[in-house]
Amino acid sequence: MKTSIIGATVVFEDGARPATVVIAEDGTIDGVVHANAVTDGAAVIDASGLYLFP
């Protein structure tokens, strides 16, 4: 089961912005949805707009 936190502020290297954070059962961040983030390559984006952290 995954939990989404809607309206979180996520801090990226290039600044903070609102996003939906997906939390895995073990408490780790599983992804960030529609954050319009520019990442350093630590994350990849799939067709749904979910940033997945390997």
PDB file of C-alpha atoms in Angstrom:
ATOM      1  CA  MET A   1       0.000   0.000   0.000  1.00  0.00           C
ATOM      2  CA  LYS A   2       1.283   3.438  -0.907  1.00  0.00           C
ATOM      3  CA  THR A   3       0.310   6.767   0.592  1.00  0.00           C
ATOM      4  CA  SER A   4       0.256  10.093  -1.230  1.00  0.00           C
ATOM      5  CA  ILE A   5       0.884  13.375   0.540  1.00  0.00           C
ATOM      6  CA  ILE A   6      -0.822  16.041  -1.541  1.00  0.00           C
ATOM      7  CA  GLY A   7       0.368  19.620  -1.378  1.00  0.00           C
ATOM      8  CA  ALA A   8       3.766  18.908   0.091  1.00  0.00           C
ATOM      9  CA  THR A   9       6.604  21.302  -0.613  1.00  0.00           C
ATOM     10  CA  VAL A  10       9.535  19.402  -2.040  1.00  0.00           C
ATOM     11  CA  VAL A  11      12.999  20.945  -2.009  1.00  0.00           C
ATOM     12  CA  PHE A  12      15.045  20.211  -5.118  1.00  0.00           C
ATOM     13  CA  GLU A  13      18.586  21.364  -5.818  1.00  0.00           C
ATOM     14  CA  ASP A  14      17.226  24.204  -7.942  1.00  0.00           C
ATOM     15  CA  GLY A  15      14.582  25.333  -5.450  1.00  0.00           C
ATOM     16  CA  ALA A  16      11.399  24.298  -3.654  1.00  0.00           C
ATOM     17  CA  ARG A  17       8.003  23.743  -5.284  1.00  0.00           C
ATOM     18  CA  PRO A  18       4.655  22.119  -4.477  1.00  0.00           C
ATOM     19  CA  ALA A  19       4.267  18.455  -5.369  1.00  0.00           C
ATOM     20  CA  THR A  20       2.510  15.238  -4.450  1.00  0.00           C
ATOM     21  CA  VAL A  21       4.876  12.854  -2.683  1.00  0.00           C
ATOM     22  CA  VAL A  22       4.268   9.100  -2.855  1.00  0.00           C
ATOM     23  CA  ILE A  23       5.406   7.256   0.272  1.00  0.00           C
ATOM     24  CA  ALA A  24       6.105   3.505   0.178  1.00  0.00           C
ATOM     25  CA  GLU A  25       5.104   1.132   2.988  1.00  0.00           C
ATOM     26  CA  ASP A  26       8.610   1.204   4.441  1.00  0.00           C
ATOM     27  CA  GLY A  27       8.415   4.993   4.804  1.00  0.00           C
ATOM     28  CA  THR A  28      10.734   5.874   1.951  1.00  0.00           C
ATOM     29  CA  ILE A  29       9.834   8.307  -0.817  1.00  0.00           C
ATOM     30  CA  ASP A  30       8.736   6.246  -3.813  1.00  0.00           C
ATOM     31  CA  GLY A  31       8.160   9.132  -6.181  1.00  0.00           C
ATOM     32  CA  VAL A  32       7.085  12.713  -6.721  1.00  0.00           C
ATOM     33  CA  VAL A  33       4.073  13.360  -8.949  1.00  0.00           C
ATOM     34  CA  HIS A  34       3.799  16.362 -11.259  1.00  0.00           C
ATOM     35  CA  ALA A  35       6.512  18.346  -9.540  1.00  0.00           C
ATOM     36  CA  ASN A  36       7.767  19.906 -12.797  1.00  0.00           C
ATOM     37  CA  ALA A  37      11.171  19.158 -11.374  1.00  0.00           C
ATOM     38  CA  VAL A  38      14.511  19.566 -13.035  1.00  0.00           C
ATOM     39  CA  THR A  39      16.582  16.809 -11.474  1.00  0.00           C
ATOM     40  CA  ASP A  40      20.249  15.936 -11.644  1.00  0.00           C
ATOM     41  CA  GLY A  41      19.525  12.504 -13.115  1.00  0.00           C
ATOM     42  CA  ALA A  42      18.781  10.828  -9.784  1.00  0.00           C
ATOM     43  CA  ALA A  43      15.194  10.376 -10.904  1.00  0.00           C
ATOM     44  CA  VAL A  44      13.559   9.228 -14.113  1.00  0.00           C
ATOM     45  CA  ILE A  45      10.090  10.127 -15.323  1.00  0.00           C
ATOM     46  CA  ASP A  46       7.579   7.613 -16.680  1.00  0.00           C
ATOM     47  CA  ALA A  47       4.548   8.209 -18.908  1.00  0.00           C
ATOM     48  CA  SER A  48       2.235   8.937 -15.963  1.00  0.00           C
ATOM     49  CA  GLY A  49       4.271  11.949 -14.857  1.00  0.00           C
ATOM     50  CA  LEU A  50       5.624  10.139 -11.799  1.00  0.00           C
ATOM     51  CA  TYR A  51       9.242  10.748 -10.894  1.00  0.00           C
ATOM     52  CA  LEU A  52      10.641   7.368  -9.825  1.00  0.00           C
ATOM     53  CA  PHE A  53      13.688   7.161  -7.622  1.00  0.00           C
ATOM     54  CA  PRO A  54      15.739   4.026  -8.318  1.00  0.00           C
TER      55      PRO A  54
END
